Short mmCIF file of C-alpha atoms in Angstrom, two decimals:
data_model
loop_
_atom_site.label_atom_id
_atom_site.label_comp_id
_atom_site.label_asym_id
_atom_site.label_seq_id
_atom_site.Cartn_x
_atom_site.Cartn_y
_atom_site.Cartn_z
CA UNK A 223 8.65 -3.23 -19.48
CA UNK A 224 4.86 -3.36 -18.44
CA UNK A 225 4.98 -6.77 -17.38
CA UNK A 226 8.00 -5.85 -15.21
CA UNK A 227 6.62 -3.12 -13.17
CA UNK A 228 3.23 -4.32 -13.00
CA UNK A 229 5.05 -7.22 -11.26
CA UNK A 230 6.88 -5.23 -8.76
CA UNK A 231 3.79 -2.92 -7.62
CA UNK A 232 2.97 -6.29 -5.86
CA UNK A 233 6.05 -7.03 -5.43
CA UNK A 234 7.17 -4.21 -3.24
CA UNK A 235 3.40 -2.81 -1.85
CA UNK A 236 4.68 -3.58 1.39
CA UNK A 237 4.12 -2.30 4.55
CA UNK A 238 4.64 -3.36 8.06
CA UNK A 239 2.97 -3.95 11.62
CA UNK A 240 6.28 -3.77 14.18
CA UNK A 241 9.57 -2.61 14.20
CA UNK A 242 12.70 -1.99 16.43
CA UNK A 243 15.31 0.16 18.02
CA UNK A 244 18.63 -0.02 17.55
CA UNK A 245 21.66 0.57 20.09
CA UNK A 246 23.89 3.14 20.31
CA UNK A 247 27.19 0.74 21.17
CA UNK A 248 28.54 3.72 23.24
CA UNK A 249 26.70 4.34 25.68
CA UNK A 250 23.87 1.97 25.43
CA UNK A 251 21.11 4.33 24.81
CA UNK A 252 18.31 3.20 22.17
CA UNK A 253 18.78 5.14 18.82
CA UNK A 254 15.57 6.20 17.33
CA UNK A 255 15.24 7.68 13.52
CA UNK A 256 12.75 9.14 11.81
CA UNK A 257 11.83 8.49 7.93
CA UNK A 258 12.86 11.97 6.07
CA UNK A 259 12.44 10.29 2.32
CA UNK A 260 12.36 7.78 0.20
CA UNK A 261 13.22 7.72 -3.47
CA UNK A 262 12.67 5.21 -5.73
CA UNK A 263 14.82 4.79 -9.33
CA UNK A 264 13.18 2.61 -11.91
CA UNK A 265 15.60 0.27 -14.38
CA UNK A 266 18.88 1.42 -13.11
CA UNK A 267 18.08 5.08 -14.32
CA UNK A 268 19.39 7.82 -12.69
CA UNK A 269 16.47 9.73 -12.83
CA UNK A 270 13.90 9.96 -9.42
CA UNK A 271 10.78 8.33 -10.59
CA UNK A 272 8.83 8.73 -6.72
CA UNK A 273 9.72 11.05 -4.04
CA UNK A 274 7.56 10.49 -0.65
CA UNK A 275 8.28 13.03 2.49
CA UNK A 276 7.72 12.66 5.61
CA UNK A 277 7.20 14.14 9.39
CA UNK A 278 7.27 11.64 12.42
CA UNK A 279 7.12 8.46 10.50
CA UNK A 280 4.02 9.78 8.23
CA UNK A 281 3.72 10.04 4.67
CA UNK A 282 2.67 13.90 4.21
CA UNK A 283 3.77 14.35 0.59
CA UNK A 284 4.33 12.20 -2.27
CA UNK A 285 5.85 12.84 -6.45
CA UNK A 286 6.33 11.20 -9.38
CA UNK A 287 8.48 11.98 -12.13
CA UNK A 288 8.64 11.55 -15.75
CA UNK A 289 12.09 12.45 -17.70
CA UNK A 290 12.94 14.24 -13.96
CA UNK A 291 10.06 16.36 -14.23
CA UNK A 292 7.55 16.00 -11.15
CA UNK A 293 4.02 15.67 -12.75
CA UNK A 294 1.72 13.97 -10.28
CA UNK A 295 1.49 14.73 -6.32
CA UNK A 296 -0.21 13.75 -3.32
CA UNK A 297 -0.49 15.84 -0.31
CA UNK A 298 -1.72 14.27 2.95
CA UNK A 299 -3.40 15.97 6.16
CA UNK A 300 -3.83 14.01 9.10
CA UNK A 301 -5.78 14.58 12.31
CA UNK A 302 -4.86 15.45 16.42
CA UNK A 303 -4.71 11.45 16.94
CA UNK A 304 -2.10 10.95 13.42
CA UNK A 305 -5.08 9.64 11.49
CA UNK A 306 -5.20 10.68 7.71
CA UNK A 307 -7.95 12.47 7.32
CA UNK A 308 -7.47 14.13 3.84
CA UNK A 309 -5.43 13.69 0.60
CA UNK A 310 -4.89 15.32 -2.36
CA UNK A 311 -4.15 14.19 -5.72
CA UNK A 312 -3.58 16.05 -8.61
CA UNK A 313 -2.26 15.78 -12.43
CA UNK A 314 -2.15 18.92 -14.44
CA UNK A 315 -5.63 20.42 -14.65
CA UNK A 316 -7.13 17.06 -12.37
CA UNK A 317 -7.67 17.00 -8.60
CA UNK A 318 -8.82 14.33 -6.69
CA UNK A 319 -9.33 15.29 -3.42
CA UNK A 320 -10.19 12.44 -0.55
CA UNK A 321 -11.64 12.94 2.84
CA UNK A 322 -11.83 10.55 5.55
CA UNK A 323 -14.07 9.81 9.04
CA UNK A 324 -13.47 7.64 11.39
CA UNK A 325 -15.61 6.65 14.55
CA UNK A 326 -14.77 7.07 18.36
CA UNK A 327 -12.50 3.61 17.79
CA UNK A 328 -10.19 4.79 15.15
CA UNK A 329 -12.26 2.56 12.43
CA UNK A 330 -12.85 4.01 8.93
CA UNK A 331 -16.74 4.91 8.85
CA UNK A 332 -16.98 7.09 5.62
CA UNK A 333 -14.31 7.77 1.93
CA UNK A 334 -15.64 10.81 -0.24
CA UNK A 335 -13.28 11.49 -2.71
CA UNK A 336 -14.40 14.80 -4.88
CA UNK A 337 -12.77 14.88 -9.03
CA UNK A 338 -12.08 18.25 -10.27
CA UNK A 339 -11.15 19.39 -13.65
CA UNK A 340 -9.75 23.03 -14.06
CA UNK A 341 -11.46 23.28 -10.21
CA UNK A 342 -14.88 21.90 -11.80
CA UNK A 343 -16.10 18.99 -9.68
CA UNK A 344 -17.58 16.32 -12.45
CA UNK A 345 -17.27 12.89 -9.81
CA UNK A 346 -18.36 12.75 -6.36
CA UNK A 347 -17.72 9.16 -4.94
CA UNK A 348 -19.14 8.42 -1.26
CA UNK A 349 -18.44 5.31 0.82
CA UNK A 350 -20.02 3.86 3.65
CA UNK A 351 -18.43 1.05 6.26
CA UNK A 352 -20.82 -1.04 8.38
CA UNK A 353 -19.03 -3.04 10.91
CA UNK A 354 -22.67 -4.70 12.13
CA UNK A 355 -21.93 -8.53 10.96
CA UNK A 356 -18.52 -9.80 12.55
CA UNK A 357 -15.99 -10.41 10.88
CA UNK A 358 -16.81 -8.58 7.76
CA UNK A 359 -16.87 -4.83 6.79
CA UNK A 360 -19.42 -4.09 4.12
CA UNK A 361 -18.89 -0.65 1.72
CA UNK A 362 -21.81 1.09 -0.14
CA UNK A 363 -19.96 3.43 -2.33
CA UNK A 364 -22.41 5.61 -4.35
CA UNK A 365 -20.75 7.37 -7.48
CA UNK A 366 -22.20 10.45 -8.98
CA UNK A 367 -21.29 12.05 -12.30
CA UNK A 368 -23.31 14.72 -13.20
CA UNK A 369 -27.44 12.92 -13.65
CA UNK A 370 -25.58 9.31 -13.39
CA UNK A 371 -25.43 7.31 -10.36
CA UNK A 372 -23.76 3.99 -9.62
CA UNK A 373 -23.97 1.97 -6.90
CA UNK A 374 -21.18 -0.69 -5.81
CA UNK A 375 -20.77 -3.03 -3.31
CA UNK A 376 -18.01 -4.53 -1.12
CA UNK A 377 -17.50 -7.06 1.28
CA UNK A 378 -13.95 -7.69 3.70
CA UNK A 379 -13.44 -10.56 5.42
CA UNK A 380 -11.50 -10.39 8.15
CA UNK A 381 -9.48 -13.14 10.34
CA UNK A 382 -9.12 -13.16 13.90
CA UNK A 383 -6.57 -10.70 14.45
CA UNK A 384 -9.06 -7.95 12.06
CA UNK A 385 -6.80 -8.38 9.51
CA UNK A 386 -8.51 -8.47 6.01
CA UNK A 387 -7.91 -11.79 4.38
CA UNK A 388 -10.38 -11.50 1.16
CA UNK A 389 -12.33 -8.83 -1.16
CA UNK A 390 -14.90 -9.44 -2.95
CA UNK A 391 -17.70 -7.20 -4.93
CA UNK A 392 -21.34 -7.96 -4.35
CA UNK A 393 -23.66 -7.50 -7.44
CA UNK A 394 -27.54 -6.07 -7.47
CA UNK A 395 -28.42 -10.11 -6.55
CA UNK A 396 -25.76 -9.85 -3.80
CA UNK A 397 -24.23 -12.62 -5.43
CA UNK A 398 -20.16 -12.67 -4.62
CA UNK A 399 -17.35 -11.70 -7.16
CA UNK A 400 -14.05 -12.38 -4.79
CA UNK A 401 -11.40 -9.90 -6.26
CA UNK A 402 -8.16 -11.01 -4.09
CA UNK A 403 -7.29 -13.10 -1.54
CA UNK A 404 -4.17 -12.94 1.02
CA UNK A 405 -2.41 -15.69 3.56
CA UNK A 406 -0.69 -14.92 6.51
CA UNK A 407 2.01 -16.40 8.35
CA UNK A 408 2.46 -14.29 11.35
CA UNK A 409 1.88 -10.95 10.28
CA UNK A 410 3.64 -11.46 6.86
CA UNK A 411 1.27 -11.88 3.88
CA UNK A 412 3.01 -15.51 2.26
CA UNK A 413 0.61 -15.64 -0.29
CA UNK A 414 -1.87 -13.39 -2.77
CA UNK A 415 -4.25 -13.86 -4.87
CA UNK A 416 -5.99 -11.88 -6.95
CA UNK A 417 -8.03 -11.57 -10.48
CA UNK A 418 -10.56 -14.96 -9.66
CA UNK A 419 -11.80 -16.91 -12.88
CA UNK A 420 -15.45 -16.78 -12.66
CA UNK A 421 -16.24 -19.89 -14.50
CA UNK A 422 -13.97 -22.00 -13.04
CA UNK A 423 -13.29 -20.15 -9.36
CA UNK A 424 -9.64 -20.44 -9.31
CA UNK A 425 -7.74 -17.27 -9.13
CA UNK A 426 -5.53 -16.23 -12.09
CA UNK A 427 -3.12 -14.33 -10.32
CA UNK A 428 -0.65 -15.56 -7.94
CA UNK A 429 2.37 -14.71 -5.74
CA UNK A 430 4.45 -16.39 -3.31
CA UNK A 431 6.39 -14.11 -0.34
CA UNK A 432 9.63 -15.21 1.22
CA UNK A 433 11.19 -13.11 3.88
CA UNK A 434 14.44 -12.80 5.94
CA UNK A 435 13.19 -13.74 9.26
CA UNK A 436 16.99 -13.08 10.48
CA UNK A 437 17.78 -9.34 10.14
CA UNK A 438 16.06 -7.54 12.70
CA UNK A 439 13.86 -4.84 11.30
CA UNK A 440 15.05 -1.06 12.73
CA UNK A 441 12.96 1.71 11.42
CA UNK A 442 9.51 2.79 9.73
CA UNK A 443 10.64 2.06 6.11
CA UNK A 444 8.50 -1.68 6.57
CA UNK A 445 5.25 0.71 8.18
CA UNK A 446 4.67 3.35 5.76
CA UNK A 447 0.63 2.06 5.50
CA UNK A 448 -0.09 1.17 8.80
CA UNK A 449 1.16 4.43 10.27
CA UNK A 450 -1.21 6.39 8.19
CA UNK A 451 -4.01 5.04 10.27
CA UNK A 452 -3.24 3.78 13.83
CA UNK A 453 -3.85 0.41 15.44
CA UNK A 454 -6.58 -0.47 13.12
CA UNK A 455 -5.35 -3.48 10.98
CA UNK A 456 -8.51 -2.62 8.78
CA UNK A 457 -8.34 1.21 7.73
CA UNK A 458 -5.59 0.81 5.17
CA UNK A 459 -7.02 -1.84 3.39
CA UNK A 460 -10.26 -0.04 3.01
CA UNK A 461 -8.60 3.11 2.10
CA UNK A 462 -7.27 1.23 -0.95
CA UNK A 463 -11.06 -0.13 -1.66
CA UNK A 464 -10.22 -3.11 -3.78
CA UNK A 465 -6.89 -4.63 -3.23
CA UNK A 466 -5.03 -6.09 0.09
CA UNK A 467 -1.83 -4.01 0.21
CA UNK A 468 0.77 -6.86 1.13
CA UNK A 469 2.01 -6.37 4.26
CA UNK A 470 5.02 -8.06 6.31
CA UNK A 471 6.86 -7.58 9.75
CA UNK A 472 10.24 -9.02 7.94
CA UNK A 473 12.23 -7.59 5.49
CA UNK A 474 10.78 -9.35 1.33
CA UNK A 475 13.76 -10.98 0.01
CA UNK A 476 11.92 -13.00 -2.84
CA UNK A 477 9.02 -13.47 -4.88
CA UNK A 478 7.39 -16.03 -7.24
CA UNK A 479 4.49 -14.94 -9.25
CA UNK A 480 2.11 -16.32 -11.88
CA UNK A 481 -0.12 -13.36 -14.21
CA UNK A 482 -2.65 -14.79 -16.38
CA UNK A 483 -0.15 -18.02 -16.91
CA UNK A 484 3.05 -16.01 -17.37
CA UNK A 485 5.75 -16.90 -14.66
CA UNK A 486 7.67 -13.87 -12.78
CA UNK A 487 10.61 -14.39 -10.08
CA UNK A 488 12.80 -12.13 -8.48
CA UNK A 489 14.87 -11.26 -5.28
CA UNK A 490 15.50 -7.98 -3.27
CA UNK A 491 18.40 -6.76 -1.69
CA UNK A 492 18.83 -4.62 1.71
CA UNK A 493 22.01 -1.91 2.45
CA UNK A 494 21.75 -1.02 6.30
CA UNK A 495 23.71 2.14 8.15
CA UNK A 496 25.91 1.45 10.74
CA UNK A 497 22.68 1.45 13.20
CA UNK A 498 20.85 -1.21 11.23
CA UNK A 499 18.59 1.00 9.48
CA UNK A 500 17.77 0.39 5.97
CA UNK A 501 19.00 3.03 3.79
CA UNK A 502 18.70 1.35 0.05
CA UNK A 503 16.23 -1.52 -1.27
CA UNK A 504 16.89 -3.03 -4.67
CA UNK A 505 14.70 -5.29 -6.37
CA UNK A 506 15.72 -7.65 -9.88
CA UNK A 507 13.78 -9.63 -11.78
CA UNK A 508 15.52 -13.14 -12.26
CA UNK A 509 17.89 -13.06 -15.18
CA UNK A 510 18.05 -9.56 -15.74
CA UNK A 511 21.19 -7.85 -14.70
CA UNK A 512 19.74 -4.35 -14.03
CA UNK A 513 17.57 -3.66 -10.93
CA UNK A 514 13.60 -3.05 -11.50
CA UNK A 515 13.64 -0.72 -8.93
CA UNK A 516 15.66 0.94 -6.38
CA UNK A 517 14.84 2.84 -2.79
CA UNK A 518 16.96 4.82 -1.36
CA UNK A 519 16.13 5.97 2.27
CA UNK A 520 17.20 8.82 4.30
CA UNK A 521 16.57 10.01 8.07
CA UNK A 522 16.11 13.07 10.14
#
């Protein structure tokens, strides 16, 4: 069961960087919709497992469940110009609470994230982005737990569109630890990598993308990231801090992945409205009857 969900996080972290109107057939006029939620069922249960809300296209409230019970959230605040600028995580007694700056551009600039227990702060983590070398953004993040400091290091590459391509964490000898790695074709990531052997500097982790490059894509379900911070092709990745959320422009309809030498495959499946919205995405794992996972969508 771990092995099949830890598959399908990559599998379907997916977001996207266009999308398109539909018609209305009667009189011709472009039909717009907004995202209102999406719900996601794990292993054919019946049960919600995630519940995200949102208002114009943004994510401003997210749940998980357990047994039907809702026991993590995340509320999210965004500024005048849609950029988030705040979130809120908590889990029982625990809050994490993360605030964001950007500069004049719309570029990420400083993360502090603030961890509470019973409304105690006991972890204050604070990130820095320089954008001085091009074509890489370098992070100081500075951790502090009560008289303990630590000090870590990132650097993200980024191709000619500003799209980040590769991680990796820079040691107290700035040597280079590359953490994942993703290919593009067009603005769908085909390939990711991630988990890099240090000995032998191969990466142990694998997966293979294939889209439909057919169905026209109507709607925000592909752009749940990117519209959480603007044009900049950067700011979600960094908001993440270590990983390359996979993004794509088409609609994922397969996916081949290696972990640590064990080899994963599975499809996804798309049910459209009448418009040619998405309104349910369901993903199996090859030879397995019942889905993985299920998303159910729903407009304003």
């Amino acid at each position: 069961m771990k092995l099949r969900l830890l598959f399908f996080a990559a599998f379907l972290s997916l977001a996207s960087c266009s999308s398109d109107d539909s018609t209305d057939p009667v009189n011709g006029n472009p039909v717009d919709k907004n995202l209102k939620e999406i719900a996601r069922y794990n292993d054919g249960e019946d049960q919600i497992s995630e519940l995200r809300k949102f208002t114009d296209n943004k994510m401003t409230e997210r749940y998980i469940y357990n047994e039907g019970e809702a026991y993590f959230s995340d509320l999210y605040t965004y500024n005048e110009q849609g950029l988030l600028i705040s979130r809120t995580a908590s889990i029982e007694d625990q809050t994490a609470v993360t605030e964001i700056t950007y500069d004049e551009l719309g570029k990420i600039i400083a993360i502090d994230v603030t961890s509470s227990f019973s409304g105690n702060p006991y972890s204050v983590d604070h990130s820095t982005v320089d954008y001085t070398e091009e074509g890489v953004i370098k992070v100081t993040m500075i951790n502090v737990q009560g008289s303990d400091t630590t000090v870590s290091k990132y650097n993200y590459y980024l191709d000619a569109q500003g799209r980040v391509y590769k991680i990796a964490s820079v040691n107290s000898n700035e040597e280079l630890n590359y953490l994942c790695e993703a290919v593009y074709n067009g603005n769908n990531v085909v390939t990711y990598y991630s988990n890099m052997d240090s000995e032998t500097g191969t990466y142990l982790n694998s997966s293979i993308y294939t889209y439909d490059n057919e169905t026209v894509v109507k709607g925000d379900f592909l752009k749940v990231a990117y519209n959480q911070f603007g044009d900049n092709k950067a700011n979600h990745v960094l908001f993440k801090q270590t990983g390359i959320v996979v993004i794509s422009e088409n609609y994922l309809i397969a996916n081949e992945a290696v972990s640590f030498g064990q080899e994963n495959s599975g499809t996804v499946t798309y049910e459209f409205d009448n418009d040619g919205f998405p309104v349910k995405q369901t993903a199996f794992v090859d030879g397995e009857a019942d889905p993985v996972s299920e998303y159910l969508i729903t407009y304003e």
